CSV table of C-alpha atoms in Angstrom, one decimal:
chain,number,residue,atom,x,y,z
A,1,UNK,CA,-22.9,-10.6,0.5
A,2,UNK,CA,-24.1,-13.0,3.4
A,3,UNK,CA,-23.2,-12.7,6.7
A,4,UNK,CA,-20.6,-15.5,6.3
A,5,UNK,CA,-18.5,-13.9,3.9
A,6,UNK,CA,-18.4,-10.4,6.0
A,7,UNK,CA,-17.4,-12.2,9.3
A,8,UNK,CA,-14.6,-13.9,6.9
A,9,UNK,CA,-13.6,-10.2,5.6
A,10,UNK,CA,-13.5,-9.2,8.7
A,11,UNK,CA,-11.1,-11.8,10.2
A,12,UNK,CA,-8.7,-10.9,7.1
A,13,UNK,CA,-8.9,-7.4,7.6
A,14,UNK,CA,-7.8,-7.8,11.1
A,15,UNK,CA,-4.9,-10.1,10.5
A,16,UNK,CA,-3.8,-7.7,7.0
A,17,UNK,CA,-4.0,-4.9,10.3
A,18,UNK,CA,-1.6,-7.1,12.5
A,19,UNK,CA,1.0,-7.8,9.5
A,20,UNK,CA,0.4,-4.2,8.8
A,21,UNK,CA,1.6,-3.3,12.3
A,22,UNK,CA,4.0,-6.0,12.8
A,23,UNK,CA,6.0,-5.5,9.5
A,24,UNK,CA,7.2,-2.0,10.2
A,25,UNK,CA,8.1,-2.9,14.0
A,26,UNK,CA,9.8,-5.9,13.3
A,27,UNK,CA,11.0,-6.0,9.1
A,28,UNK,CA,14.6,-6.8,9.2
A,29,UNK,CA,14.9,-6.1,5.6
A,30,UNK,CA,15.3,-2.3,5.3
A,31,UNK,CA,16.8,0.1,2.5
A,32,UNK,CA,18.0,2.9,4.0
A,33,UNK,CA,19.4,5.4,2.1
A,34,UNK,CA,19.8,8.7,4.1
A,35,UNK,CA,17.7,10.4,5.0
A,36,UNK,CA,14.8,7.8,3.5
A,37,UNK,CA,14.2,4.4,4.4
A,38,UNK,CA,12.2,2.2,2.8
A,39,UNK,CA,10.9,-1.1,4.8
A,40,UNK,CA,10.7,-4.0,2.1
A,41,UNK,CA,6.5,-5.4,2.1
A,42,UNK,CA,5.1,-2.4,4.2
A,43,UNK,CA,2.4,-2.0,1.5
A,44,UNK,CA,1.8,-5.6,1.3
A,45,UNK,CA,-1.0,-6.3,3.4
A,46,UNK,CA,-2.4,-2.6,2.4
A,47,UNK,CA,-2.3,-3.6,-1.5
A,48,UNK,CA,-3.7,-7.1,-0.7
A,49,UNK,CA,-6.8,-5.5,1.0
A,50,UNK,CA,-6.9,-2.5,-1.8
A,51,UNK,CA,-7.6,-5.5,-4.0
A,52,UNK,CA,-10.7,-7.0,-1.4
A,53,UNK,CA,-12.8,-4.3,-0.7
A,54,UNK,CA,-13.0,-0.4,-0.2
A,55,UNK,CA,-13.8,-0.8,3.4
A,56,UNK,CA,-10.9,-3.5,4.1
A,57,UNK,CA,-8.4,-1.2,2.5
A,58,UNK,CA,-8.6,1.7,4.5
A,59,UNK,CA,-8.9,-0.3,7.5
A,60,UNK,CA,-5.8,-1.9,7.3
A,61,UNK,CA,-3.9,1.1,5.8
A,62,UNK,CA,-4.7,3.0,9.2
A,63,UNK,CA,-3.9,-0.1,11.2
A,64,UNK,CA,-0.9,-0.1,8.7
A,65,UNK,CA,-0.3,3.6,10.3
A,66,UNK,CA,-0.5,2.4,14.0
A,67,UNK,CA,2.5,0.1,13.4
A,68,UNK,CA,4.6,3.3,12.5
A,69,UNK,CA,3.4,5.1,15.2
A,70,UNK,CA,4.0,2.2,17.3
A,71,UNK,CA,7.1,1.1,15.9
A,72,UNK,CA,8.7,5.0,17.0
A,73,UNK,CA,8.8,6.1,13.9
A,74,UNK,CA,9.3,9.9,13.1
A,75,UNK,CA,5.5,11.5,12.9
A,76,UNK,CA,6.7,12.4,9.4
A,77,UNK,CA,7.2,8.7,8.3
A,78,UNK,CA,3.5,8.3,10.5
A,79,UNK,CA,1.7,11.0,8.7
A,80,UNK,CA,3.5,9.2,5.6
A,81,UNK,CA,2.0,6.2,6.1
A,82,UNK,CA,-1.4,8.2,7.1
A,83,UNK,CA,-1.6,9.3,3.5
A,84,UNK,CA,-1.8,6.0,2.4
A,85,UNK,CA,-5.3,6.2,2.8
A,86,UNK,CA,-5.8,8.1,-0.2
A,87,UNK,CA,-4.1,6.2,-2.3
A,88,UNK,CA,-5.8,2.8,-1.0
A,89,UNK,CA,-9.5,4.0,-1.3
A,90,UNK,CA,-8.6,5.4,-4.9
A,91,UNK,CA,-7.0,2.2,-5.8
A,92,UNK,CA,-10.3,-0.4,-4.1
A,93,UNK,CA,-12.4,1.8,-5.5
A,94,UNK,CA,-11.3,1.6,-9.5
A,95,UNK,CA,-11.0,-2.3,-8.3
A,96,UNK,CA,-14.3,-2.3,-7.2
A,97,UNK,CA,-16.0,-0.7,-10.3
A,98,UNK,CA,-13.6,-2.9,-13.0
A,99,UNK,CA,-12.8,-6.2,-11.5
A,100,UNK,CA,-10.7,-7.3,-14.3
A,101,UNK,CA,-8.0,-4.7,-14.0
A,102,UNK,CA,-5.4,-6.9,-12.7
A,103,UNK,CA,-5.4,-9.6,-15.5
A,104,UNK,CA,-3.9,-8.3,-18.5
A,105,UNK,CA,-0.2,-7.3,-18.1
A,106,UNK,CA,-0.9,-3.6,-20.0
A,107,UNK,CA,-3.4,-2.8,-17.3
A,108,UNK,CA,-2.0,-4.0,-14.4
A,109,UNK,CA,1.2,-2.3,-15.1
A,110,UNK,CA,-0.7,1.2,-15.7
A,111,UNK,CA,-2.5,0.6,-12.4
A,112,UNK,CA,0.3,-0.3,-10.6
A,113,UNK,CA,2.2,3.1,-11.9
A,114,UNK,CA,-0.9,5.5,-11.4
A,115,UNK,CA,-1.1,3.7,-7.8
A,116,UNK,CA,2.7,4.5,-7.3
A,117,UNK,CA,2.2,7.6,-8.9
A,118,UNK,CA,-0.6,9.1,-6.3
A,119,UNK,CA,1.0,6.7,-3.6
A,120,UNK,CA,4.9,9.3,-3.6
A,121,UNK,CA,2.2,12.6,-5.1
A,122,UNK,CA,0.7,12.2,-1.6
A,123,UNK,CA,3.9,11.2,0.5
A,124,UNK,CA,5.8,14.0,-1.0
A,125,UNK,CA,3.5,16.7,0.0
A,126,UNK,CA,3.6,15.0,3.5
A,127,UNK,CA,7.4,15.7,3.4
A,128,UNK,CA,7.6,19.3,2.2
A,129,UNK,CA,6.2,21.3,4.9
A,130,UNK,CA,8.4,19.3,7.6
A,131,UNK,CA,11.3,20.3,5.0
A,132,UNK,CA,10.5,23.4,4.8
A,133,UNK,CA,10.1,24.2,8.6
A,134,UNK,CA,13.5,22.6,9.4
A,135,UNK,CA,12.0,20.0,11.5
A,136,UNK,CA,13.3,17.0,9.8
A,137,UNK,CA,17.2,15.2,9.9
A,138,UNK,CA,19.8,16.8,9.0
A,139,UNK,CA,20.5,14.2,6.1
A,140,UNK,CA,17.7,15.6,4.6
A,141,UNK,CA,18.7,19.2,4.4
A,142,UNK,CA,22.7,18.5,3.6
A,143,UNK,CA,21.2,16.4,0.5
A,144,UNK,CA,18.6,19.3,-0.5
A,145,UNK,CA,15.3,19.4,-1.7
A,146,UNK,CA,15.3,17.6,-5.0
A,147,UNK,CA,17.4,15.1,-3.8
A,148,UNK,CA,16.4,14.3,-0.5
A,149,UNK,CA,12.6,15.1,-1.1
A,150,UNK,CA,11.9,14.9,-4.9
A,151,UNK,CA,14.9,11.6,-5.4
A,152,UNK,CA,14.4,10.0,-2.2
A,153,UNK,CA,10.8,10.4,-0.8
A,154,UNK,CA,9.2,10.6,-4.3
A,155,UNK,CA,10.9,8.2,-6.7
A,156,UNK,CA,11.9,6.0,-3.6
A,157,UNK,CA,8.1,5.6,-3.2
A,158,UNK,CA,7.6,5.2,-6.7
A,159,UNK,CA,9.9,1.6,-6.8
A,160,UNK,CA,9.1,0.6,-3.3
A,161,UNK,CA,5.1,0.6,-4.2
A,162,UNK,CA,5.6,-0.7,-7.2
A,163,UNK,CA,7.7,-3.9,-5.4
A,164,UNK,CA,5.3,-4.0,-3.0
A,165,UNK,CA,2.2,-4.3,-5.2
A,166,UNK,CA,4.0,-7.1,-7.6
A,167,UNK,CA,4.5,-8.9,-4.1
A,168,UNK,CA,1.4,-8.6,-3.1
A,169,UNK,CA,-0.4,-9.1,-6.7
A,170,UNK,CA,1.7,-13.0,-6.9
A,171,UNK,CA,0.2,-13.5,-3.0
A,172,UNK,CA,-3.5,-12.4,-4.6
A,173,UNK,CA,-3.0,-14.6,-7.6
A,174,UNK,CA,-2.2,-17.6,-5.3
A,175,UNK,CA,-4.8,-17.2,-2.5
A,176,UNK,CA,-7.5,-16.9,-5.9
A,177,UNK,CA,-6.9,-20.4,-6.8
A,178,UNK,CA,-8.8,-21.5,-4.0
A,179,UNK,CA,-12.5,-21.4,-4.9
A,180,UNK,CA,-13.5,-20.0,-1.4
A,181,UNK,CA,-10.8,-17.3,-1.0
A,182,UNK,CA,-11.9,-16.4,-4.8
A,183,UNK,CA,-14.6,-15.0,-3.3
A,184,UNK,CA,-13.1,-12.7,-0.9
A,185,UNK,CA,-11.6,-10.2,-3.4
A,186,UNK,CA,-13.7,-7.6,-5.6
A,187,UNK,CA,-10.6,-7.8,-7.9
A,188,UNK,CA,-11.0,-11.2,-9.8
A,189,UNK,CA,-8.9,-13.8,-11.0
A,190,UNK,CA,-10.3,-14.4,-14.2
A,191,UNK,CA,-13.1,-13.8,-16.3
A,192,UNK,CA,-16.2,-15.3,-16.0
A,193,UNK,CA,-17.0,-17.9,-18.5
A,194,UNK,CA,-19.4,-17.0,-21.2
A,195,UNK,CA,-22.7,-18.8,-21.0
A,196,UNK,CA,-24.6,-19.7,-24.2
């Protein structure tokens, strides 16, 4: 990769960070449903930089985290967010080693719901030892554990990642039809043409 293209990664990680931070500070579209709330495109500038690079992703996914921390967020919903790591590199990296994944409907709905998947996995065990040492809302404890940790926290994150990557997958597919920006992503618009 020349130097060109890693300054220009560079400037899109940085302004993926800023949405990242801004989003969760300033979204007026929240789901709350007590005691979990989801903020509506809080993965979106984490799943757009999943699908650039390795390096990008978890960049932004702990600029991503600074927002909540910023924003006053609970430390649970922080160290929520924090997690998000995992799930990011795991997801650039598979995009990094198959390109293609996002192109047919069959795969990019199976990596969408293994992405959910380790996405609420990882969220959820964030959750359980705040549950467990009663230092969470009291919403969470009237609703109990399945419900409030399992329900909420796990299946919530489960259909708010999978929202969030379909917005975020339309944004990819319409920054790709630009030659240039083509470039930026590891995960790829189309496959190449065969040459004879």
């Amino acid at each position: 990769m020349n130097s060109h293209m890693r300054l220009y990664r560079m400037v899109i990680a940085a302004l993926l960070c800023a949405i990242g931070i801004v989003i969760p500070m300033f979204s007026p579209v929240r789901l709350i449903l007590e005691p979990a709330s989801f903020t509506l495109a809080s993965h979106v500038a984490v799943f757009i930089a999943m699908f650039i690079s390795p390096a990008v992703a978890v960049s932004v996914s702990l600029g991503t985290t600074l927002g909540f921390f910023l924003g006053g967020f609970p430390i649970v919903v922080v160290l929520r967010a924090l997690s998000q790591v995992i799930f990011v590199t795991i997801g650039a990296l598979w995009l990094k080693r198959h390109p293609y994944t996002l192109l047919s409907v069959k795969s990019n709905l199976a990596f969408n719901f293994v992405m959910a998947l380790i996405h609420a996995g990882f969220e959820v065990l964030v959750v359980i030892p705040f549950y467990f040492s009663n230092t969470m809302a009291k919403g969470y404890y009237a609703k109990g554990f399945v419900v409030a940790v399992i329900l909420l926290v796990g299946v919530g994150t489960i259909i708010h990642s999978s929202i969030d990557f379909y917005i975020s997958w339309l944004l990819w597919k319409a920054v790709n039809r630009n030659r240039f920006t083509a470039e930026l992503f590891t995960a790829k618009p189309k496959r190449p043409e065969a040459t004879t």
